[in-house]
CSV table of C-alpha atoms in Angstrom, one decimal:
chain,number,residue,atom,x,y,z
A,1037,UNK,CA,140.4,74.9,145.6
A,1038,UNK,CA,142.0,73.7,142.9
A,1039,UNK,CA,143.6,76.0,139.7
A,1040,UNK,CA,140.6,75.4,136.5
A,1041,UNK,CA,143.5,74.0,134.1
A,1042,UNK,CA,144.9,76.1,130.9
A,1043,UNK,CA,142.3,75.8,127.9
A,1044,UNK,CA,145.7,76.4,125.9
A,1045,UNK,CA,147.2,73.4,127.3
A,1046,UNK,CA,144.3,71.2,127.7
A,1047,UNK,CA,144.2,68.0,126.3
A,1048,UNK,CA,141.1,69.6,123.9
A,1049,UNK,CA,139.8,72.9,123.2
A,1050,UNK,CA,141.2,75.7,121.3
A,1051,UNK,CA,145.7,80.8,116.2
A,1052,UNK,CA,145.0,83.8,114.9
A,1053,UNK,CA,146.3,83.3,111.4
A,1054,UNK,CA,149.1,86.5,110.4
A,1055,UNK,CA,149.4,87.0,107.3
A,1056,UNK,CA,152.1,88.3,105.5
A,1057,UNK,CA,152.0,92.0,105.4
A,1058,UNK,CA,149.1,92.4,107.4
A,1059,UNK,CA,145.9,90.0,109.2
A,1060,UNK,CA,143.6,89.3,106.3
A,1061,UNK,CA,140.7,87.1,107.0
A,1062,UNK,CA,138.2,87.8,104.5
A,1063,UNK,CA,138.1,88.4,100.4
A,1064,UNK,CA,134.7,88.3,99.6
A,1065,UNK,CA,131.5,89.4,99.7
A,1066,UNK,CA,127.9,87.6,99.4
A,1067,UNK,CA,125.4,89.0,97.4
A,1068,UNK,CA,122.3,91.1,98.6
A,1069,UNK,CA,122.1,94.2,101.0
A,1070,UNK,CA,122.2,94.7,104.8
A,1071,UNK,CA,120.5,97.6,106.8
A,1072,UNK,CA,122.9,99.5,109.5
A,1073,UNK,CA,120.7,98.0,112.5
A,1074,UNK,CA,121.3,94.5,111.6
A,1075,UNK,CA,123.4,93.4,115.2
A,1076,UNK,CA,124.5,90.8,113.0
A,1077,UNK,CA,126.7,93.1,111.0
A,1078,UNK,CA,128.1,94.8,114.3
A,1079,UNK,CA,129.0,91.1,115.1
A,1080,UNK,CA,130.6,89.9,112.6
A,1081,UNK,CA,132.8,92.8,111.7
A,1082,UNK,CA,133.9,93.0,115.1
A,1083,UNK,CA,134.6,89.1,114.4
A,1084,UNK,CA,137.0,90.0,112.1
A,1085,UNK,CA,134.3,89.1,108.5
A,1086,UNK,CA,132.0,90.5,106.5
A,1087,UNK,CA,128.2,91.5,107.3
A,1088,UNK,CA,125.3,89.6,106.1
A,1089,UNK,CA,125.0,91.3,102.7
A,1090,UNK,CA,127.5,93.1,100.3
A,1091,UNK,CA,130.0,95.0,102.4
A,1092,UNK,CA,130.2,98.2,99.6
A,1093,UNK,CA,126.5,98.7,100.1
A,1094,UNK,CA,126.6,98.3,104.1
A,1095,UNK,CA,130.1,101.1,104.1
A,1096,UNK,CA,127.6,103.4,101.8
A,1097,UNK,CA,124.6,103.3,104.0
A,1098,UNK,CA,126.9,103.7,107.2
A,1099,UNK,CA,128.7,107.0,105.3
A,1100,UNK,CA,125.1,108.7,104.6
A,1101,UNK,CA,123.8,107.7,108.3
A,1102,UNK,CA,126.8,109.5,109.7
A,1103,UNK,CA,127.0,112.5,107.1
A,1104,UNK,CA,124.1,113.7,109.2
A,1105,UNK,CA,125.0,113.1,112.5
A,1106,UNK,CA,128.3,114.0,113.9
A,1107,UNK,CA,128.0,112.6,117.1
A,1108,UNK,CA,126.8,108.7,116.1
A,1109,UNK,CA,128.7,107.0,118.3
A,1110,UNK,CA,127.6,103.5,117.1
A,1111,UNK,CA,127.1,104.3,113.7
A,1112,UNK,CA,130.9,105.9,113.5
A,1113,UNK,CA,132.0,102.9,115.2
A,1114,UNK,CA,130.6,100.3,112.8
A,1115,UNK,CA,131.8,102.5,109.8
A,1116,UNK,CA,135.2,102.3,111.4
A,1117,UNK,CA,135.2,98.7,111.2
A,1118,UNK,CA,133.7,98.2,107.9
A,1119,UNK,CA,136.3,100.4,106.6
A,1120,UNK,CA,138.7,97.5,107.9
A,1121,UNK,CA,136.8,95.0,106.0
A,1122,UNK,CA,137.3,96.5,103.1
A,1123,UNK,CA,140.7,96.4,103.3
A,1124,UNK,CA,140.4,92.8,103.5
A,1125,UNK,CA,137.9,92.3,100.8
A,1126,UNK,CA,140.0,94.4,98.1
A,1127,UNK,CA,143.7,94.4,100.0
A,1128,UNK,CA,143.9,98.5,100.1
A,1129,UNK,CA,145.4,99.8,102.4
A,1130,UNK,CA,143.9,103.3,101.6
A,1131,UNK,CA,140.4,102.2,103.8
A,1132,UNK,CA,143.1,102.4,106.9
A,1133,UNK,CA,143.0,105.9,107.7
A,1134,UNK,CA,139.7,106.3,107.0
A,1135,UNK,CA,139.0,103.3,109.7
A,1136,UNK,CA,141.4,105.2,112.0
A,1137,UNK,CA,139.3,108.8,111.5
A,1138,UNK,CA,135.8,107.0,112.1
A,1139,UNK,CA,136.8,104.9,115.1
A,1140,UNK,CA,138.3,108.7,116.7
A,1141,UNK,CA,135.6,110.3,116.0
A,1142,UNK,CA,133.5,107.1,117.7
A,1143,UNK,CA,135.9,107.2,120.9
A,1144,UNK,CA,135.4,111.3,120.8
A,1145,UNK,CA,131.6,110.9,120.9
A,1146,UNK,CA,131.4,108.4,123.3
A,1147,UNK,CA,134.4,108.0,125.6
A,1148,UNK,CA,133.6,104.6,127.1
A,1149,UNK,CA,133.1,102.6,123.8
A,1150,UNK,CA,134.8,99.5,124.3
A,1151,UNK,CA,134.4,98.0,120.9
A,1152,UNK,CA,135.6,101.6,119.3
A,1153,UNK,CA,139.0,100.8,121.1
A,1154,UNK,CA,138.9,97.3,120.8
A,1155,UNK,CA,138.8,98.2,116.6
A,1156,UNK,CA,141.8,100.8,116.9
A,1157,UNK,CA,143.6,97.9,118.9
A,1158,UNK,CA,143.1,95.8,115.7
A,1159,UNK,CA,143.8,98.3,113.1
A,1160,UNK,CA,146.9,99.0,115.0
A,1161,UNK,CA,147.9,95.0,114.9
A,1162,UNK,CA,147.1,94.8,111.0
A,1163,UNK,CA,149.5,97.8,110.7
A,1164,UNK,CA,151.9,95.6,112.6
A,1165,UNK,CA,152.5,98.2,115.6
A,1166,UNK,CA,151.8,95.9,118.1
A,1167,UNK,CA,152.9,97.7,121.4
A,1168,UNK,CA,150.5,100.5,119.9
A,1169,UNK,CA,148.0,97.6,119.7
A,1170,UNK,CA,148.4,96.1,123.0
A,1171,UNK,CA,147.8,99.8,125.0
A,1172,UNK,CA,144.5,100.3,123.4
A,1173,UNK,CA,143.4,96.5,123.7
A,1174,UNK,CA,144.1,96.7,127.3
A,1175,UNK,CA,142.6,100.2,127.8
A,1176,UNK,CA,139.2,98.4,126.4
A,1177,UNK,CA,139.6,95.1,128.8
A,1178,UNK,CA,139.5,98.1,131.7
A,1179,UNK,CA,136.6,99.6,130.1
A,1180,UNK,CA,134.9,96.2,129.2
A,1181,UNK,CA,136.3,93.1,131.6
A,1182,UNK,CA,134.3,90.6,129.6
A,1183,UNK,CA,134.8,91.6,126.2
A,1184,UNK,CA,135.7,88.4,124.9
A,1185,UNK,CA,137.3,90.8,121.0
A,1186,UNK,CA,139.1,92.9,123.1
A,1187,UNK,CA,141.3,89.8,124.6
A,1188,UNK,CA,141.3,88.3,121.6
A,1189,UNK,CA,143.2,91.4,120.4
A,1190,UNK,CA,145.5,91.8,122.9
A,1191,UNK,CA,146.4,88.1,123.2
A,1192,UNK,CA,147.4,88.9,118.8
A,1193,UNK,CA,149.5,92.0,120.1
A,1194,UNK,CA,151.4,90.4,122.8
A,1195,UNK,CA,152.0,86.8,120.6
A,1196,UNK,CA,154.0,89.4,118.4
A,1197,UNK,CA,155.6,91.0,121.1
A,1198,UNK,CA,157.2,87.6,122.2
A,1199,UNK,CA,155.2,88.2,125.5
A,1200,UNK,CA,153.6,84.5,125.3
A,1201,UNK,CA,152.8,83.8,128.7
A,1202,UNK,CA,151.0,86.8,129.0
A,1203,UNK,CA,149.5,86.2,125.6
A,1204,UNK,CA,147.9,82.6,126.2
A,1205,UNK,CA,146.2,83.8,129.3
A,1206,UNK,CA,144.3,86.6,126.9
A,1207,UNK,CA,143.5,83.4,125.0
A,1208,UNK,CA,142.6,81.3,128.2
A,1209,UNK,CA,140.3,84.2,129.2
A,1210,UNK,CA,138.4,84.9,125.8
A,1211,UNK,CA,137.9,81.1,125.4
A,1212,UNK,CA,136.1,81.3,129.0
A,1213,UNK,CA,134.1,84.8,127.8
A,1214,UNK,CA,132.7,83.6,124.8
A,1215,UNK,CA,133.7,79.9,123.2
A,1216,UNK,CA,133.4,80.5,119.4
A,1217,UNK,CA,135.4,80.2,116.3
A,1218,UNK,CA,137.6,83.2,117.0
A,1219,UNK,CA,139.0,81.4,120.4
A,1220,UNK,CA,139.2,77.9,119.5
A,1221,UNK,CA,141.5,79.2,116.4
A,1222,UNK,CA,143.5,81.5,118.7
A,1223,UNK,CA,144.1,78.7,121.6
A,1224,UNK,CA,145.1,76.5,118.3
A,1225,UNK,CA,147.8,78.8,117.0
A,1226,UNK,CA,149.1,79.0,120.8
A,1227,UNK,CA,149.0,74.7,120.5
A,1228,UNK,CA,151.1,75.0,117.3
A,1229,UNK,CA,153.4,77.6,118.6
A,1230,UNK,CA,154.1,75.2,122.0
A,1231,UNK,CA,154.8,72.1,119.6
A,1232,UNK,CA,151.5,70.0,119.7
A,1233,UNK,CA,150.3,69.9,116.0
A,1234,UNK,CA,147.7,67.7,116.7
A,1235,UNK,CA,146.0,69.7,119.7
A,1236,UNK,CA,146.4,72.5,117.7
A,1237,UNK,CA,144.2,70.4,114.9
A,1238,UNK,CA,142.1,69.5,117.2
A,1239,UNK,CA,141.3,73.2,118.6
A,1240,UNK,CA,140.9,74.2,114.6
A,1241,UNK,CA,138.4,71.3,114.0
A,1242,UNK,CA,136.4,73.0,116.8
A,1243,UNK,CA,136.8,76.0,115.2
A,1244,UNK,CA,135.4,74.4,112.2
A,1245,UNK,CA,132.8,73.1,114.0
A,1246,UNK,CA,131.6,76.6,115.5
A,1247,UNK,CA,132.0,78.7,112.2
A,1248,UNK,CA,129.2,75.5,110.7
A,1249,UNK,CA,126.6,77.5,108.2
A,1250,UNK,CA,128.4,80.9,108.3
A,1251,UNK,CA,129.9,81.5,104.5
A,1252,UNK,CA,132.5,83.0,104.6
A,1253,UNK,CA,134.2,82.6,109.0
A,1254,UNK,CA,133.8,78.9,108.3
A,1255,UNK,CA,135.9,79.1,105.4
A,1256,UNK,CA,138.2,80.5,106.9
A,1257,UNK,CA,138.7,78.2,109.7
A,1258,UNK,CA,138.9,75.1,107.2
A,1259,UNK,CA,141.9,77.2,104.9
A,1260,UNK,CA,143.4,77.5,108.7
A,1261,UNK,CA,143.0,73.9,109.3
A,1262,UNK,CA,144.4,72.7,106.0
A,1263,UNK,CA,147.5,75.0,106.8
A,1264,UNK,CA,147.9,73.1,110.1
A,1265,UNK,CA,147.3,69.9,108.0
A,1266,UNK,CA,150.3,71.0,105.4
A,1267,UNK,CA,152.6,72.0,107.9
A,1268,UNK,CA,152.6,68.9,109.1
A,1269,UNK,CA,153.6,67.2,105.9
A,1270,UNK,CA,149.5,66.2,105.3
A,1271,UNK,CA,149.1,67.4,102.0
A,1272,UNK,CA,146.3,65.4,101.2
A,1273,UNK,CA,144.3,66.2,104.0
A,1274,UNK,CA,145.2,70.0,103.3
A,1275,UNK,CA,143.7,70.1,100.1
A,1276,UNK,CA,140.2,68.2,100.9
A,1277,UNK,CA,139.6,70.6,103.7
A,1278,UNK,CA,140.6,73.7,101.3
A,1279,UNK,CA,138.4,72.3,98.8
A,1280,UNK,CA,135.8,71.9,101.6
A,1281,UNK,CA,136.3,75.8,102.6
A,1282,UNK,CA,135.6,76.6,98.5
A,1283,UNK,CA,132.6,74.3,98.9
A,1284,UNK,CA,131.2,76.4,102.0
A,1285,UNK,CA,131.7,79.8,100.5
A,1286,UNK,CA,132.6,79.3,96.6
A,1287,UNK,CA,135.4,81.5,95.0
A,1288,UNK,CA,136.9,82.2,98.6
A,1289,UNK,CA,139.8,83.8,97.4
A,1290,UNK,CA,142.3,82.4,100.3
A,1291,UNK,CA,141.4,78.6,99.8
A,1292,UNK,CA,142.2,79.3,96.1
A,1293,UNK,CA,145.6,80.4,97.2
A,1294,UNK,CA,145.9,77.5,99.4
A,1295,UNK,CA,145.0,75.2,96.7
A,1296,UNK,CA,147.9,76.6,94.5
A,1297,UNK,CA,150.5,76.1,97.5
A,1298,UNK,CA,149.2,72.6,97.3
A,1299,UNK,CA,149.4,72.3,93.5
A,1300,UNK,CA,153.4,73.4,93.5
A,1301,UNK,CA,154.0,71.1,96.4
A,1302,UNK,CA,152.9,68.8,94.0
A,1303,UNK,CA,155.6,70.1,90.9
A,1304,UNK,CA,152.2,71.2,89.1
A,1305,UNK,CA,154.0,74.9,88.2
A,1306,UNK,CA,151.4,75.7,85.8
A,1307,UNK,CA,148.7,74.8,87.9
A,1308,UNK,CA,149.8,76.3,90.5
A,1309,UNK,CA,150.2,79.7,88.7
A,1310,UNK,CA,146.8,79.8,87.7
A,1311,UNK,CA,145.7,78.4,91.0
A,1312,UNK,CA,147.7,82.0,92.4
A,1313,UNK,CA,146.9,83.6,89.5
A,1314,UNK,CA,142.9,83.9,90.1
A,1315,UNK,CA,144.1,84.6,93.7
A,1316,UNK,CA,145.7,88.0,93.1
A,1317,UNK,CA,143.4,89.0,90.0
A,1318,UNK,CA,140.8,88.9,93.3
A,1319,UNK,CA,143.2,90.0,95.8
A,1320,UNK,CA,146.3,91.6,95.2
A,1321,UNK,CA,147.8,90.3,98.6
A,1322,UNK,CA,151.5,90.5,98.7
A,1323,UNK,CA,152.5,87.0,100.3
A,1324,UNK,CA,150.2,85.5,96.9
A,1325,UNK,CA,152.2,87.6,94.3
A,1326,UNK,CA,155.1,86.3,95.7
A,1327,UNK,CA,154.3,82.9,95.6
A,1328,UNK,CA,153.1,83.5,92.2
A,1329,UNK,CA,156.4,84.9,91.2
A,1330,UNK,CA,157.4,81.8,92.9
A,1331,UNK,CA,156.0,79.2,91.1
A,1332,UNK,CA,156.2,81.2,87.8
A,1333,UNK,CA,160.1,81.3,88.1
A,1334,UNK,CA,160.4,77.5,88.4
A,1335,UNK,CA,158.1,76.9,85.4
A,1336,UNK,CA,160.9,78.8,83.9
A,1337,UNK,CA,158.7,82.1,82.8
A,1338,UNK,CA,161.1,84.1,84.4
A,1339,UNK,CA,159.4,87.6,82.9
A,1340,UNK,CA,156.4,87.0,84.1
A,1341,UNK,CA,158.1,86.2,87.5
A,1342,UNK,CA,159.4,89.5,87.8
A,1343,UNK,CA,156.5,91.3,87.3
A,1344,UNK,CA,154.8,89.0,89.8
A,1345,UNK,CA,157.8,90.4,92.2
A,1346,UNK,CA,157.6,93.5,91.2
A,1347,UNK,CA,153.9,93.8,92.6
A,1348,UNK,CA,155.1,92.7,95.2
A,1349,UNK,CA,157.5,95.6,95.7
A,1350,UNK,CA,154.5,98.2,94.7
A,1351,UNK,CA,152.2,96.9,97.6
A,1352,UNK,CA,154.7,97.2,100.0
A,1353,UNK,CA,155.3,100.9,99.1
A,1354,UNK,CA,151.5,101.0,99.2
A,1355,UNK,CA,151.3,99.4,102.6
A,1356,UNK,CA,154.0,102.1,104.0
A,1357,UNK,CA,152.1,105.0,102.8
A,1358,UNK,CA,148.8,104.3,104.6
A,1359,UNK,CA,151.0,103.4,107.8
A,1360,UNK,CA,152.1,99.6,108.3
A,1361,UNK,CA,154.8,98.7,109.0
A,1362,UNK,CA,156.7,96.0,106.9
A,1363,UNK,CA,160.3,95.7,107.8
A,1364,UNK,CA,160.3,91.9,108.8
A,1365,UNK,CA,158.3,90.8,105.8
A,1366,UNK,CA,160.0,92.5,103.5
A,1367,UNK,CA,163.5,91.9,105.1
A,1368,UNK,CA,162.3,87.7,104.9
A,1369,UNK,CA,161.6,88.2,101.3
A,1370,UNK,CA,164.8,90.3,100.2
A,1371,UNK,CA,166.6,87.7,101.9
A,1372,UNK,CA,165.0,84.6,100.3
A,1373,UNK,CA,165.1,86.5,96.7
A,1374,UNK,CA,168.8,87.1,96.7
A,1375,UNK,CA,168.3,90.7,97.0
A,1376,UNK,CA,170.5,93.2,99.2
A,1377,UNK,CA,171.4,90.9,102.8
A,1378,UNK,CA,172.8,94.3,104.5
A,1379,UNK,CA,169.5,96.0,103.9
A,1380,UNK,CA,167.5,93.3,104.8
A,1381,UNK,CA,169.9,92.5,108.0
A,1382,UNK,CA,169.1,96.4,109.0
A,1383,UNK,CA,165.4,96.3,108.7
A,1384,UNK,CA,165.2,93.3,110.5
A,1385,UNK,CA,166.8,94.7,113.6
A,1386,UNK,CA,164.5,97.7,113.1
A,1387,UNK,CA,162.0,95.3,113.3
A,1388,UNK,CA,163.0,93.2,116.2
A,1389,UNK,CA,163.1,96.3,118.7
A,1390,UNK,CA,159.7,95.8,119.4
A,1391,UNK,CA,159.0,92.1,117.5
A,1392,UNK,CA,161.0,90.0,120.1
A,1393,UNK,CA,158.8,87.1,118.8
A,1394,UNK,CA,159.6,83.6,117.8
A,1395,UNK,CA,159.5,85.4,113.9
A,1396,UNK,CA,161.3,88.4,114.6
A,1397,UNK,CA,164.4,86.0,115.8
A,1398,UNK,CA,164.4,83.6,113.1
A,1399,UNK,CA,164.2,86.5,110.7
A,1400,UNK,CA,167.0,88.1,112.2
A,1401,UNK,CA,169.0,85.2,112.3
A,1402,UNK,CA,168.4,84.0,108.9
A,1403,UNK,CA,169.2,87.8,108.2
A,1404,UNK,CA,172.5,87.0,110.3
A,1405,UNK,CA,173.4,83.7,108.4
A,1406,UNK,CA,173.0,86.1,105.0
A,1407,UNK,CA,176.0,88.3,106.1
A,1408,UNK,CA,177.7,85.5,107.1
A,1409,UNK,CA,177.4,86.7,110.4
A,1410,UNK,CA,176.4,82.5,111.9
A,1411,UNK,CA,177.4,83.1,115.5
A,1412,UNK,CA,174.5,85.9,115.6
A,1413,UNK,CA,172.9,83.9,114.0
A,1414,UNK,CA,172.6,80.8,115.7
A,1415,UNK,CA,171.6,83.1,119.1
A,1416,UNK,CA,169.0,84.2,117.5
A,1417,UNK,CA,167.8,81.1,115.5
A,1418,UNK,CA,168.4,79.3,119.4
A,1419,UNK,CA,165.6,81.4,120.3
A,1420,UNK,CA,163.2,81.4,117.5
A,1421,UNK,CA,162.8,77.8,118.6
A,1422,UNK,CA,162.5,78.2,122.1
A,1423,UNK,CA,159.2,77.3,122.9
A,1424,UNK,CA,159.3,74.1,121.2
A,1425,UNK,CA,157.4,74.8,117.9
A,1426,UNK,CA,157.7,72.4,115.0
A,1427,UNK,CA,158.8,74.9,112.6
A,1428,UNK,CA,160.1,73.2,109.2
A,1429,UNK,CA,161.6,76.6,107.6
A,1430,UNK,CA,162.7,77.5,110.9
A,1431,UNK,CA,164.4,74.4,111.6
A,1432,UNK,CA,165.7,74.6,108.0
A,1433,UNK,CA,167.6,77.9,109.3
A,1434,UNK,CA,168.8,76.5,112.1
A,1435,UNK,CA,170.7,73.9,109.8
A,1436,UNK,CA,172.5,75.9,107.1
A,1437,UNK,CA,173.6,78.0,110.2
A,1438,UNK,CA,174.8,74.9,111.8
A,1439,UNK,CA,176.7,74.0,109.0
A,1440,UNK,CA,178.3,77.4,108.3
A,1441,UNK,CA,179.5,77.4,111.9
A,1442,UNK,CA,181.1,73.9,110.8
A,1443,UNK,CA,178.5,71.5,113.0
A,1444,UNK,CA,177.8,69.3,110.7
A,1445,UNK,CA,176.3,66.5,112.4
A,1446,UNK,CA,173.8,69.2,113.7
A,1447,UNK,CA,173.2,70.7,110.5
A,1448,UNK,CA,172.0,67.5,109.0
A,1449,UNK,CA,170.0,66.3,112.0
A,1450,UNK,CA,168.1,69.5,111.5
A,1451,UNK,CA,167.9,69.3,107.9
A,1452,UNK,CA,166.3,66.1,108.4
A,1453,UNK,CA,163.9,66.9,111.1
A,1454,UNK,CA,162.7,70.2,108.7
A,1455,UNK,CA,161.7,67.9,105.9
A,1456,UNK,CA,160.3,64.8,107.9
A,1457,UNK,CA,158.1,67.6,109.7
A,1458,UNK,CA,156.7,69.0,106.2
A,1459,UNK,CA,158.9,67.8,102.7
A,1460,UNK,CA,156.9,70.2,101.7
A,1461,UNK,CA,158.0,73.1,103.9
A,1462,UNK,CA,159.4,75.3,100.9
A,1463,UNK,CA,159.7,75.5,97.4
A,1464,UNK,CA,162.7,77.7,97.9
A,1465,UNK,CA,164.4,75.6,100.4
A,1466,UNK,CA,163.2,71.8,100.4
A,1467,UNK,CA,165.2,71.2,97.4
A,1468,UNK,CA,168.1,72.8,98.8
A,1469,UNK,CA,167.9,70.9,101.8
A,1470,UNK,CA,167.8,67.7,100.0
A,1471,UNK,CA,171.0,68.5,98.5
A,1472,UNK,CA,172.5,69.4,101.8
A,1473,UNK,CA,171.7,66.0,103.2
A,1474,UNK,CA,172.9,63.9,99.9
């Protein structure tokens, strides 16, 4: 009989989206109320987004309906997981232990609850311990062979682990169990890590398709799809389909964000700024305060800039205290802010002990190139690119360490491919590569 083909690798059909400092898929919440027995709130929070209803209201309801009974399995469960959308809606890391505590006492009540382990699995990838992630994703496959969230999670866990084999086939498998918005997007991000942009848009236009009518998951999936659509230098196209997400659930926090990438892109600072600015007034996200910084530095408002960065500093010591781990983010951005290279070069080997991934490489190699340390670094930046992916800002790296290792023909040839991929690729490091070529 012949082998049913890769859904991954198909010519159609279906990336989970990481985030800087931690997954975050939602931002806001609709209007109105939601009773604990709505199966519609178990199923979209185990989705990843908010329940039918205000999510405040729903974690209230949940806290009295447990208060009185210890041994609620379910309801514990579903607390545990609307604890984790908080954390999305408001970006406090404070509703993580709380998530951890309710999904324990779930698992302690009832022993074979899949979904209980299957939302430990995921509060252990948005803390970024991912091997911690993988062991209880694959202790609730055992426990549930078809549970189409629990692959999804451990395909997340082992994409950060550098494992991808192993990883598409979690995607392969979820896309069989249950073909909805959460695996087209997944087999998409494995499309764009193999190098096939436009399969990957395809997948994500499925995606779309699937999350039709839903607020807030369909919104999500056009922000991704305008991502793929601006990493590809399509900066057009990015900004109708995050103006389309804002159209589908208005205010959406994330396609505001987007829209401000899109807006600098464009040398529109101030735009931009405000664009960011409503962003992190809604959610205080640490990837958005950094590009606010961003784009507040080259409108020249250099005070402002700083405190943007300095939020940015805060949130990470926030984000360490309620247990994530943030070593490779914050490494990247101490690197790319001119702040201390031998600090950020020993975090980022922290970080690549267990992150062997295509990130934790071009992190440490850019971390490399910082010390002047390019023959590391070009190992390292060698495999960041191994499976093909069309990277601009890791193709940028691969340049400048090229040309500090005195190769300057490759140096430019990769200079060149970075910005015909995306001239847009960064606002730090387009302009410099510009310069590099002239």
């Amino acid at each position: 009989m012949r082998k049913k083909a890769s859904v991954v690798l198909a010519a159609v059909g279906v990336a989970a989206a990481a985030a800087l400092f931690g997954g975050v898929l939602g931002g806001n919440r609709a209007e109105g109320t939601v009773t604990y027995a709505d199966p519609a709130a178990a199923a979209r929070l185990v989705g990843g987004f908010a329940p039918p209803g205000d999510t405040e209201g729903y974690v209230a309801e949940l806290e009295r309906r447990v208060a009185g009974h210890s041994g609620d399995a379910q309801g514990l469960m579903l607390l545990g997981l609307a604890y984790q959308q908080r954390a999305r809606e408001t970006g406090d890391p404070g509703y993580y232990p709380r998530s951890e505590e309710a999904l324990e006492r779930s698992l302690a009540a009832s022993p074979e609850n899949d979904l209980a382990l299957t939302g430990l699995a995921a509060l252990a990838a948005s803390r970024h311990r991912f091997e911690d992630a993988r062991l209880l994703a694959e202790k609730a496959v055992d426990l549930n062979p078809r549970s189409a969230e629990a692959y999804g999670v451990l395909g997340d866990s082992l994409v950060e682990l550098g494992r991808y084999k192993e990883a598409f086939a979690r995607f392969d498998r979820m896309a069989s169990l249950k073909p909805t918005l959460a695996s087209y997007s997944r087999v998409s991000y494995a499309r764009e890590l193999l190098g096939r942009p436009r399969a990957a848009i395809v997948a994500m236009k499925l995606a779309v398709e699937a999350g039709a009518g839903t607020g807030e998951p369909a919104a999500w999936a056009l922000v991704q799809l305008g991502n793929l659509y601006y990493d590809t230098g399509r900066l057009t196209s990015a900004e109708r389909s995050y103006r389309e997400a804002l159209v589908r659930f208005p205010g959406y926090v994330h396609a505001e964000a987007a829209l401000g990438r899109a807006a600098a892109a464009r040398g529109r600072y101030d735009a931009a700024a405000r664009l960011y600015g409503r962003a992190v007034a809604k959610l205080p996200l640490p990837q958005y305060e950094a590009s606010l910084g961003d784009v507040l530095r080259l409108a020249g408002r250099d005070a402002a800039a700083d405190n943007a960065y300095a939020v940015v500093d805060a949130t990470e010591k926030l984000l360490r205290a309620n247990g994530v781990r943030t070593e490779l983010e914050t490494a990247l951005f101490d690197l790319d802010h001119g702040r201390d290279a031998a600090d950020a070069l020993a975090r980022a080997t922290d970080a690549y002990r267990e992150r062997k991934s295509i990130d934790g490489d071009d992190v440490l190699g850019w971390a490399f190139y910082k010390n002047g340390r390019c023959g590391e670094a070009l190992a390292h930046s060698r495999r960041a690119l191994r499976l093909g992916t069309h990277d601009a800002l890791k193709i940028f790296h691969r340049g400048m360490i090229e040309l500090c290792l005195g190769r300057r023909a490759e140096g430019r040839a990769s200079l060149g491919l970075a910005l015909r991929i995306n001239p847009h690729f960064s606002l730090l490091y387009a302009p410099l590569a510009r310069e590099a070529l002239r």
